[in-house]
Tab-separated table of C-alpha atoms in Angstrom:
chain	number	residue	atom	x	y	z
A	159	UNK	CA	-134.971	-79.671	-0.672
A	160	UNK	CA	-131.894	-81.508	-1.563
A	161	UNK	CA	-131.232	-78.750	-4.473
A	162	UNK	CA	-131.924	-75.906	-2.648
A	163	UNK	CA	-129.938	-76.971	0.329
A	164	UNK	CA	-126.815	-77.146	-3.155
A	165	UNK	CA	-127.328	-73.770	-4.495
A	166	UNK	CA	-125.717	-72.156	-1.686
A	167	UNK	CA	-122.433	-74.066	-1.732
A	168	UNK	CA	-122.561	-74.137	-6.061
A	169	UNK	CA	-122.748	-70.051	-4.945
A	170	UNK	CA	-119.683	-70.191	-2.367
A	171	UNK	CA	-117.852	-71.789	-4.820
A	172	UNK	CA	-118.510	-69.377	-8.067
A	173	UNK	CA	-117.596	-66.892	-5.265
A	174	UNK	CA	-114.570	-68.049	-4.472
A	175	UNK	CA	-113.542	-68.733	-8.155
A	176	UNK	CA	-113.290	-65.199	-8.406
A	177	UNK	CA	-110.241	-62.950	-8.552
A	178	UNK	CA	-109.481	-61.111	-5.431
A	179	UNK	CA	-109.652	-57.488	-7.008
A	180	UNK	CA	-112.676	-57.585	-7.675
A	181	UNK	CA	-115.109	-56.195	-4.881
A	182	UNK	CA	-117.806	-57.371	-3.325
A	183	UNK	CA	-120.157	-55.094	-3.649
A	184	UNK	CA	-119.636	-53.928	-7.308
A	185	UNK	CA	-121.007	-50.409	-8.118
A	186	UNK	CA	-124.579	-50.179	-9.313
A	187	UNK	CA	-127.461	-48.509	-8.861
A	188	UNK	CA	-128.369	-49.652	-5.884
A	189	UNK	CA	-124.903	-48.736	-3.953
A	190	UNK	CA	-124.513	-45.601	-5.340
A	191	UNK	CA	-124.350	-43.867	-1.758
A	192	UNK	CA	-120.951	-45.896	-1.636
A	193	UNK	CA	-117.829	-43.432	-1.578
A	194	UNK	CA	-115.197	-43.811	-4.203
A	195	UNK	CA	-112.037	-41.829	-3.465
A	196	UNK	CA	-110.134	-40.546	-6.664
A	197	UNK	CA	-106.357	-40.140	-6.677
A	198	UNK	CA	-105.025	-36.507	-7.151
A	199	UNK	CA	-102.680	-35.984	-10.211
A	200	UNK	CA	-99.289	-35.382	-9.490
A	201	UNK	CA	-98.077	-32.233	-11.177
A	202	UNK	CA	-93.795	-32.740	-11.713
A	203	UNK	CA	-91.492	-31.314	-13.462
A	204	UNK	CA	-92.408	-33.618	-16.471
A	205	UNK	CA	-96.063	-33.111	-16.038
A	206	UNK	CA	-95.678	-29.138	-16.254
A	207	UNK	CA	-93.202	-29.723	-19.294
A	208	UNK	CA	-96.078	-31.765	-21.508
A	209	UNK	CA	-98.444	-29.581	-20.129
A	210	UNK	CA	-96.172	-26.493	-20.368
A	211	UNK	CA	-98.000	-23.782	-23.553
A	212	UNK	CA	-95.554	-23.482	-26.855
A	213	UNK	CA	-94.248	-21.232	-28.206
A	214	UNK	CA	-93.731	-22.242	-31.894
A	215	UNK	CA	-91.156	-19.517	-33.286
A	216	UNK	CA	-88.740	-21.023	-30.701
A	217	UNK	CA	-89.595	-24.278	-31.174
A	218	UNK	CA	-88.706	-23.922	-35.034
A	219	UNK	CA	-85.372	-22.275	-34.210
A	220	UNK	CA	-84.632	-25.080	-31.563
A	221	UNK	CA	-84.836	-27.349	-34.267
A	222	UNK	CA	-82.742	-25.194	-36.684
A	223	UNK	CA	-79.843	-25.061	-33.851
A	224	UNK	CA	-80.279	-28.284	-33.963
A	225	UNK	CA	-79.258	-28.944	-37.450
A	226	UNK	CA	-76.864	-26.402	-37.569
A	227	UNK	CA	-74.904	-28.311	-34.451
A	228	UNK	CA	-74.745	-31.584	-36.318
A	229	UNK	CA	-73.576	-29.502	-39.296
A	230	UNK	CA	-70.508	-27.811	-37.353
A	231	UNK	CA	-69.812	-31.579	-35.720
A	232	UNK	CA	-69.445	-33.095	-39.238
A	233	UNK	CA	-67.122	-29.662	-40.374
A	234	UNK	CA	-64.865	-30.247	-36.961
A	235	UNK	CA	-64.263	-33.930	-37.692
A	236	UNK	CA	-63.702	-33.717	-40.907
A	237	UNK	CA	-61.314	-30.782	-40.351
A	238	UNK	CA	-59.428	-32.682	-37.997
A	239	UNK	CA	-58.463	-34.876	-41.030
A	240	UNK	CA	-54.973	-34.567	-42.252
A	241	UNK	CA	-55.332	-37.075	-45.302
A	242	UNK	CA	-56.797	-34.725	-47.959
A	243	UNK	CA	-59.492	-31.845	-47.894
A	244	UNK	CA	-62.087	-34.361	-48.461
A	245	UNK	CA	-63.431	-37.190	-46.324
A	246	UNK	CA	-65.091	-40.622	-47.862
A	247	UNK	CA	-69.028	-41.543	-47.103
A	248	UNK	CA	-68.076	-44.396	-45.753
A	249	UNK	CA	-66.081	-43.243	-43.049
A	250	UNK	CA	-68.887	-40.365	-42.158
A	251	UNK	CA	-71.202	-43.051	-41.638
A	252	UNK	CA	-69.694	-43.604	-38.301
A	253	UNK	CA	-69.609	-40.112	-37.294
A	254	UNK	CA	-73.779	-40.442	-36.708
A	255	UNK	CA	-73.790	-41.014	-33.195
A	256	UNK	CA	-70.959	-38.275	-32.623
A	257	UNK	CA	-73.158	-35.445	-34.253
A	258	UNK	CA	-76.084	-36.189	-33.216
A	259	UNK	CA	-77.393	-37.248	-36.009
A	260	UNK	CA	-81.196	-39.273	-36.271
A	261	UNK	CA	-80.517	-40.058	-40.344
A	262	UNK	CA	-77.547	-41.386	-42.277
A	263	UNK	CA	-75.255	-38.780	-42.754
A	264	UNK	CA	-75.244	-39.926	-46.270
A	265	UNK	CA	-78.518	-38.441	-46.419
A	266	UNK	CA	-78.042	-35.669	-44.127
A	267	UNK	CA	-74.938	-34.581	-46.646
A	268	UNK	CA	-76.786	-34.456	-49.898
A	269	UNK	CA	-80.233	-32.711	-48.112
A	270	UNK	CA	-77.747	-29.636	-47.843
A	271	UNK	CA	-75.465	-28.988	-50.790
A	272	UNK	CA	-75.113	-25.811	-49.942
A	273	UNK	CA	-72.225	-27.598	-47.165
A	274	UNK	CA	-72.041	-30.501	-48.053
A	275	UNK	CA	-70.143	-31.360	-51.694
A	276	UNK	CA	-70.468	-34.719	-52.775
A	277	UNK	CA	-68.543	-36.387	-55.603
A	278	UNK	CA	-67.537	-39.308	-57.569
A	279	UNK	CA	-62.815	-39.654	-56.355
A	280	UNK	CA	-61.520	-39.930	-59.780
A	281	UNK	CA	-59.327	-42.930	-58.672
A	282	UNK	CA	-60.770	-44.981	-56.186
A	283	UNK	CA	-64.605	-44.457	-57.352
A	284	UNK	CA	-66.272	-43.795	-54.516
A	285	UNK	CA	-68.482	-41.293	-52.949
A	286	UNK	CA	-66.861	-38.232	-51.355
A	287	UNK	CA	-67.890	-35.498	-49.499
A	288	UNK	CA	-66.325	-31.895	-48.534
A	289	UNK	CA	-67.376	-28.517	-47.037
A	290	UNK	CA	-67.698	-25.856	-49.992
A	291	UNK	CA	-66.366	-22.640	-49.610
A	292	UNK	CA	-69.070	-20.363	-48.518
A	293	UNK	CA	-69.359	-22.943	-45.190
A	294	UNK	CA	-65.686	-22.739	-44.963
A	295	UNK	CA	-65.625	-18.680	-45.411
A	296	UNK	CA	-67.818	-18.500	-42.368
A	297	UNK	CA	-65.811	-20.493	-40.196
A	298	UNK	CA	-63.732	-18.835	-40.564
A	299	UNK	CA	-65.369	-15.337	-40.148
A	300	UNK	CA	-66.543	-16.984	-37.029
A	301	UNK	CA	-63.072	-17.746	-35.682
A	302	UNK	CA	-61.508	-14.270	-36.652
A	303	UNK	CA	-64.812	-12.501	-34.686
A	304	UNK	CA	-64.049	-14.719	-31.600
A	305	UNK	CA	-60.457	-13.595	-31.731
A	306	UNK	CA	-61.072	-9.622	-32.254
A	307	UNK	CA	-64.010	-10.064	-29.125
A	308	UNK	CA	-61.371	-11.059	-26.965
A	309	UNK	CA	-61.577	-8.434	-24.389
A	310	UNK	CA	-65.296	-8.810	-24.305
A	311	UNK	CA	-64.914	-12.449	-23.513
A	312	UNK	CA	-62.548	-11.906	-20.602
A	313	UNK	CA	-65.216	-9.967	-19.314
A	314	UNK	CA	-67.606	-12.444	-19.544
A	315	UNK	CA	-65.954	-14.591	-17.549
A	316	UNK	CA	-65.292	-12.308	-14.408
A	317	UNK	CA	-68.381	-12.056	-14.253
A	318	UNK	CA	-69.579	-15.632	-14.267
A	319	UNK	CA	-66.620	-16.119	-11.308
A	320	UNK	CA	-67.901	-12.910	-9.651
A	321	UNK	CA	-71.491	-15.232	-9.244
A	322	UNK	CA	-70.163	-17.983	-7.936
A	323	UNK	CA	-70.279	-18.280	-4.538
A	324	UNK	CA	-66.500	-18.316	-3.208
A	325	UNK	CA	-65.313	-16.322	-6.951
A	326	UNK	CA	-64.558	-20.052	-8.451
A	327	UNK	CA	-65.472	-22.402	-10.913
A	328	UNK	CA	-64.620	-25.219	-12.701
A	329	UNK	CA	-63.781	-25.248	-16.366
A	330	UNK	CA	-65.153	-28.359	-17.059
A	331	UNK	CA	-68.787	-26.560	-17.020
A	332	UNK	CA	-66.960	-23.131	-19.042
A	333	UNK	CA	-65.577	-25.469	-21.605
A	334	UNK	CA	-69.296	-27.603	-22.114
A	335	UNK	CA	-70.914	-23.812	-23.036
A	336	UNK	CA	-67.447	-22.188	-24.792
A	337	UNK	CA	-69.523	-21.632	-27.620
A	338	UNK	CA	-72.465	-20.188	-26.226
A	339	UNK	CA	-69.658	-17.690	-24.261
A	340	UNK	CA	-68.221	-17.332	-27.938
A	341	UNK	CA	-64.983	-18.011	-25.970
A	342	UNK	CA	-61.923	-19.619	-28.800
A	343	UNK	CA	-61.453	-23.437	-28.205
A	344	UNK	CA	-58.201	-22.632	-27.194
A	345	UNK	CA	-59.743	-20.186	-23.899
A	346	UNK	CA	-57.299	-22.254	-21.210
A	347	UNK	CA	-54.326	-20.119	-22.629
A	348	UNK	CA	-56.170	-17.567	-24.892
A	349	UNK	CA	-57.605	-16.210	-21.918
A	350	UNK	CA	-57.251	-18.225	-18.475
A	351	UNK	CA	-53.474	-18.484	-18.860
A	352	UNK	CA	-52.997	-15.145	-21.064
A	353	UNK	CA	-54.560	-12.857	-17.937
A	354	UNK	CA	-53.093	-14.122	-15.023
A	355	UNK	CA	-53.990	-11.017	-13.231
A	356	UNK	CA	-57.169	-11.930	-13.659
A	357	UNK	CA	-57.856	-15.424	-12.680
A	358	UNK	CA	-55.253	-18.293	-11.183
A	359	UNK	CA	-56.143	-21.881	-11.886
A	360	UNK	CA	-56.494	-24.126	-8.817
A	361	UNK	CA	-55.524	-27.646	-9.556
A	362	UNK	CA	-55.608	-27.234	-13.181
A	363	UNK	CA	-59.810	-27.517	-13.327
A	364	UNK	CA	-60.827	-25.428	-11.253
A	365	UNK	CA	-60.461	-21.035	-12.217
A	366	UNK	CA	-60.191	-18.312	-9.712
A	367	UNK	CA	-60.577	-14.891	-9.656
A	368	UNK	CA	-58.070	-12.629	-8.697
A	369	UNK	CA	-59.604	-9.597	-7.671
A	370	UNK	CA	-63.665	-8.236	-8.001
A	371	UNK	CA	-63.894	-5.778	-10.831
A	372	UNK	CA	-67.152	-3.582	-8.983
A	373	UNK	CA	-67.548	-1.614	-11.966
A	374	UNK	CA	-69.198	-5.038	-14.135
A	375	UNK	CA	-71.315	-5.894	-10.761
A	376	UNK	CA	-74.471	-4.566	-13.028
A	377	UNK	CA	-77.091	-6.764	-14.318
A	378	UNK	CA	-78.567	-6.961	-17.307
A	379	UNK	CA	-81.920	-6.916	-15.385
A	380	UNK	CA	-81.393	-3.933	-13.320
A	381	UNK	CA	-80.171	-1.813	-16.889
A	382	UNK	CA	-83.912	-3.147	-17.832
A	383	UNK	CA	-85.185	-1.739	-14.582
A	384	UNK	CA	-83.637	1.421	-15.253
A	385	UNK	CA	-84.575	2.216	-18.368
A	386	UNK	CA	-88.853	1.231	-17.135
A	387	UNK	CA	-88.358	3.653	-14.268
A	388	UNK	CA	-87.435	6.681	-16.587
A	389	UNK	CA	-89.593	5.950	-19.582
A	390	UNK	CA	-92.404	4.753	-18.203
A	391	UNK	CA	-92.640	6.521	-14.135
A	392	UNK	CA	-92.710	3.374	-12.922
A	393	UNK	CA	-92.506	3.616	-9.037
A	394	UNK	CA	-89.544	2.285	-7.397
A	395	UNK	CA	-90.745	-0.190	-5.311
A	396	UNK	CA	-93.025	-1.706	-8.020
A	397	UNK	CA	-89.321	-1.978	-10.268
A	398	UNK	CA	-87.201	-2.832	-7.622
A	399	UNK	CA	-87.051	-6.274	-8.280
A	400	UNK	CA	-89.161	-7.257	-10.646
A	401	UNK	CA	-88.748	-8.782	-13.234
A	402	UNK	CA	-89.991	-8.341	-17.681
A	403	UNK	CA	-93.109	-11.142	-17.796
A	404	UNK	CA	-93.942	-11.822	-21.499
A	405	UNK	CA	-96.080	-14.683	-21.450
A	406	UNK	CA	-96.505	-16.678	-24.831
A	407	UNK	CA	-99.649	-16.951	-27.289
A	408	UNK	CA	-102.540	-18.812	-25.872
A	409	UNK	CA	-101.278	-18.825	-22.151
A	410	UNK	CA	-103.379	-19.709	-20.234
A	411	UNK	CA	-104.000	-16.880	-16.579
A	412	UNK	CA	-106.304	-18.248	-13.847
A	413	UNK	CA	-107.583	-17.372	-10.677
A	414	UNK	CA	-105.034	-15.662	-8.554
A	415	UNK	CA	-102.456	-15.972	-10.849
A	416	UNK	CA	-102.054	-12.312	-11.213
A	417	UNK	CA	-101.894	-11.616	-8.131
A	418	UNK	CA	-99.721	-13.909	-7.083
A	419	UNK	CA	-97.378	-12.778	-9.869
A	420	UNK	CA	-97.127	-9.438	-8.485
A	421	UNK	CA	-96.360	-11.055	-5.219
A	422	UNK	CA	-93.435	-12.528	-6.153
A	423	UNK	CA	-92.711	-9.456	-8.567
A	424	UNK	CA	-92.365	-7.364	-5.490
A	425	UNK	CA	-90.418	-9.709	-3.457
A	426	UNK	CA	-86.495	-8.846	-2.220
A	427	UNK	CA	-84.087	-11.219	-2.541
A	428	UNK	CA	-79.928	-11.399	-3.087
A	429	UNK	CA	-78.646	-10.167	-6.240
A	430	UNK	CA	-76.368	-12.313	-8.376
A	431	UNK	CA	-73.052	-9.843	-7.568
A	432	UNK	CA	-73.483	-9.260	-3.757
A	433	UNK	CA	-72.100	-10.548	-1.740
A	434	UNK	CA	-73.783	-11.049	1.231
A	435	UNK	CA	-74.834	-13.964	3.041
A	436	UNK	CA	-77.251	-16.003	1.018
A	437	UNK	CA	-81.048	-16.169	2.821
A	438	UNK	CA	-81.296	-19.776	4.635
A	439	UNK	CA	-84.502	-21.264	2.895
A	440	UNK	CA	-86.103	-22.313	6.462
A	441	UNK	CA	-86.423	-18.097	7.875
A	442	UNK	CA	-90.160	-16.810	6.611
A	443	UNK	CA	-89.887	-16.631	2.624
A	444	UNK	CA	-87.026	-17.659	2.110
A	445	UNK	CA	-88.307	-20.382	-0.200
A	446	UNK	CA	-89.322	-17.753	-2.462
A	447	UNK	CA	-86.748	-15.850	-1.937
A	448	UNK	CA	-83.734	-18.442	-2.504
A	449	UNK	CA	-85.302	-19.172	-5.615
A	450	UNK	CA	-85.454	-16.087	-6.801
A	451	UNK	CA	-82.124	-15.250	-6.533
A	452	UNK	CA	-81.394	-18.253	-8.581
A	453	UNK	CA	-84.041	-17.281	-11.086
A	454	UNK	CA	-81.797	-14.065	-11.054
A	455	UNK	CA	-78.771	-15.755	-11.894
A	456	UNK	CA	-79.738	-17.628	-14.281
A	457	UNK	CA	-81.512	-14.744	-16.264
A	458	UNK	CA	-77.224	-13.368	-15.881
A	459	UNK	CA	-76.258	-16.643	-17.235
A	460	UNK	CA	-78.451	-16.554	-20.167
A	461	UNK	CA	-77.667	-12.442	-20.996
A	462	UNK	CA	-73.955	-13.162	-21.013
A	463	UNK	CA	-74.230	-16.203	-23.798
A	464	UNK	CA	-74.233	-15.009	-27.594
A	465	UNK	CA	-77.596	-16.126	-28.385
A	466	UNK	CA	-79.719	-16.101	-24.982
A	467	UNK	CA	-80.042	-19.576	-25.227
A	468	UNK	CA	-78.429	-22.791	-23.272
A	469	UNK	CA	-78.966	-26.642	-23.067
A	470	UNK	CA	-80.403	-27.350	-19.349
A	471	UNK	CA	-78.315	-29.868	-18.843
A	472	UNK	CA	-74.941	-28.159	-19.430
A	473	UNK	CA	-77.128	-25.617	-17.574
A	474	UNK	CA	-77.244	-28.084	-14.456
A	475	UNK	CA	-73.317	-28.314	-14.186
A	476	UNK	CA	-72.988	-24.678	-12.767
A	477	UNK	CA	-75.562	-25.921	-9.710
A	478	UNK	CA	-72.454	-26.546	-7.585
A	479	UNK	CA	-70.403	-23.372	-7.987
A	480	UNK	CA	-73.392	-21.312	-7.811
A	481	UNK	CA	-75.148	-21.793	-5.023
A	482	UNK	CA	-78.439	-22.656	-6.603
A	483	UNK	CA	-79.285	-26.406	-5.151
A	484	UNK	CA	-82.607	-26.834	-6.423
A	485	UNK	CA	-84.244	-28.518	-9.095
A	486	UNK	CA	-83.185	-26.253	-12.152
A	487	UNK	CA	-85.852	-27.435	-14.880
A	488	UNK	CA	-88.706	-27.201	-12.436
A	489	UNK	CA	-87.703	-24.062	-10.916
A	490	UNK	CA	-87.381	-22.941	-15.197
A	491	UNK	CA	-90.941	-24.500	-16.165
A	492	UNK	CA	-92.188	-22.361	-13.065
A	493	UNK	CA	-91.750	-19.264	-14.961
A	494	UNK	CA	-93.023	-19.278	-18.030
A	495	UNK	CA	-92.635	-15.266	-18.897
A	496	UNK	CA	-89.052	-15.215	-18.406
A	497	UNK	CA	-87.637	-18.699	-19.620
A	498	UNK	CA	-88.971	-21.252	-23.449
A	499	UNK	CA	-87.580	-24.855	-22.294
A	500	UNK	CA	-87.677	-26.174	-25.812
A	501	UNK	CA	-87.633	-29.707	-26.625
A	502	UNK	CA	-86.591	-30.040	-30.206
A	503	UNK	CA	-83.712	-31.342	-31.106
A	504	UNK	CA	-81.596	-34.526	-29.106
A	505	UNK	CA	-81.646	-32.382	-25.973
A	506	UNK	CA	-83.897	-29.646	-23.867
A	507	UNK	CA	-82.471	-25.846	-24.774
A	508	UNK	CA	-83.745	-22.769	-21.948
A	509	UNK	CA	-84.251	-19.338	-23.985
A	510	UNK	CA	-84.749	-16.264	-22.101
A	511	UNK	CA	-88.018	-14.698	-23.415
A	512	UNK	CA	-87.653	-11.279	-23.571
A	513	UNK	CA	-84.126	-11.093	-25.623
A	514	UNK	CA	-85.858	-12.806	-28.686
A	515	UNK	CA	-89.513	-11.462	-30.924
A	516	UNK	CA	-90.814	-13.855	-34.246
A	517	UNK	CA	-88.178	-16.093	-33.609
A	518	UNK	CA	-84.976	-13.530	-33.743
A	519	UNK	CA	-82.888	-11.692	-31.697
A	520	UNK	CA	-83.300	-8.477	-30.929
A	521	UNK	CA	-80.000	-7.007	-29.660
A	522	UNK	CA	-78.098	-9.208	-32.491
A	523	UNK	CA	-73.867	-9.237	-32.219
A	524	UNK	CA	-71.098	-9.954	-34.247
A	525	UNK	CA	-71.067	-14.075	-33.155
A	526	UNK	CA	-74.471	-14.097	-33.974
A	527	UNK	CA	-74.932	-12.255	-36.944
A	528	UNK	CA	-72.143	-15.360	-38.863
A	529	UNK	CA	-73.744	-17.618	-37.224
A	530	UNK	CA	-77.128	-16.294	-38.385
A	531	UNK	CA	-75.427	-16.771	-42.289
A	532	UNK	CA	-74.708	-20.500	-41.859
A	533	UNK	CA	-78.443	-21.065	-40.538
A	534	UNK	CA	-79.666	-19.471	-43.891
A	535	UNK	CA	-76.942	-20.698	-45.844
A	536	UNK	CA	-78.039	-24.657	-44.967
A	537	UNK	CA	-81.088	-23.696	-44.900
A	538	UNK	CA	-81.241	-23.407	-48.713
A	539	UNK	CA	-80.904	-27.334	-49.044
A	540	UNK	CA	-81.846	-27.790	-52.598
A	541	UNK	CA	-82.652	-24.234	-53.646
A	542	UNK	CA	-80.042	-21.934	-55.512
A	543	UNK	CA	-77.992	-25.070	-56.474
A	544	UNK	CA	-77.421	-23.456	-60.134
A	545	UNK	CA	-74.635	-21.369	-58.412
A	546	UNK	CA	-72.990	-23.814	-56.922
A	547	UNK	CA	-69.642	-24.526	-58.851
A	548	UNK	CA	-68.357	-27.454	-60.341
A	549	UNK	CA	-66.048	-29.455	-59.080
A	550	UNK	CA	-62.824	-30.055	-60.244
A	551	UNK	CA	-61.403	-33.594	-60.312
A	552	UNK	CA	-57.855	-32.915	-61.042
A	553	UNK	CA	-57.125	-30.468	-58.022
A	554	UNK	CA	-58.821	-32.972	-56.017
A	555	UNK	CA	-56.270	-35.988	-56.012
A	556	UNK	CA	-53.048	-33.934	-55.329
A	557	UNK	CA	-54.886	-31.177	-53.725
A	558	UNK	CA	-52.100	-29.860	-50.374
A	559	UNK	CA	-53.836	-27.627	-48.243
A	560	UNK	CA	-51.402	-25.529	-46.069
A	561	UNK	CA	-48.449	-27.088	-46.716
A	562	UNK	CA	-49.253	-30.804	-44.844
A	563	UNK	CA	-49.199	-33.541	-47.271
A	564	UNK	CA	-52.186	-35.390	-48.628
A	565	UNK	CA	-52.678	-38.803	-49.454
A	566	UNK	CA	-52.894	-38.974	-53.381
A	567	UNK	CA	-50.053	-36.781	-53.854
A	568	UNK	CA	-47.782	-39.767	-55.192
A	569	UNK	CA	-50.362	-39.880	-57.538
A	570	UNK	CA	-49.220	-36.886	-59.432
A	571	UNK	CA	-45.369	-37.498	-60.399
A	572	UNK	CA	-47.003	-40.745	-62.214
A	573	UNK	CA	-49.287	-39.191	-64.265
A	574	UNK	CA	-46.736	-36.325	-65.149
A	575	UNK	CA	-44.319	-38.967	-66.803
A	576	UNK	CA	-47.485	-40.356	-68.635
A	577	UNK	CA	-47.884	-37.665	-70.302
A	578	UNK	CA	-44.646	-37.596	-72.629
A	579	UNK	CA	-45.388	-40.742	-73.920
A	580	UNK	CA	-48.549	-39.667	-75.431
A	581	UNK	CA	-51.054	-41.367	-72.275
A	582	UNK	CA	-54.187	-38.895	-71.679
A	583	UNK	CA	-54.863	-38.438	-67.674
């Protein structure tokens, strides 16, 4: 009898020792009717980015362009030094973070012998590096093409200012996408200050458009719509506000998606170059029309770039000037048939899908052609290395480039004086 009285007490003590998170009635076959609620998975920009359909051609291109960007960064740092036509690998190892490399600088330059030339200094006996002649000539060619396209650059800047809310854009965002727009490095002096009839600098960091040019107020998407209307005999109702849609291979179309896309294509919006009052978000259909206007602005901005691509982080600097108070990355992921975000490299890059086919630009331009040559030279790696010229070590010591005195010039008279005494150099 006493044992029977102790059993409930022991059971209560064992039950008290259980953690508080353990349910009093665990799920089992005798209480299977107990309802258990599951949380609905959240759909955010990050989950959409992870679940998106990949475009392997554009991903591969983004990887190559990231490599080219690092090589050009090293080229710019090496060209900025005035001590000599070469730089020691010990010094270049400090530039790894500046150019965004995830490998050692020495391994990177040895991997691309058609771009970089690694040699041992004849006097100091340490490893040095310089840029190959082919890459230097391509860099000068790109600079010359950019200078010749000055009037086209002027029009691109004017079109960007016309898309802004009040005709003003900060200089810093323009500086961030300077290379994408094909602008020279000193565009502030060579374009903004030179054409004072078109631009006005406000507070030195804001450029303002003096007078609008309505002839430039035609977007690339409107040219495409006119072509579709004439060649395919589509109705104006179908093409008036439509965008070209090109889904990646393997994209799954769910039920009701086609009808939603059809309704979105017919949805009216304020065009990028129109000066009408922006639709309020709280009005009927205001959110969709506001987002569609943002899509049109991003589409036009990407169309103005040389390679129809730009980093998402740099694109976000135009949100305030263009009145796009939306989450840009989430907006881009909502329209996989128009834009594609690649996560290859150190940053996220958005591509204009209609401008590319099999990883190549459909309508190349002179600047894109030169950069494509740079990329092909970089991708050669260790192939065809027999055509590379042999280093002339004597010229490396006393070479003077463009009249600048370089380190090692004092060695030349000493070596010349030793020649008369029968001493070999």
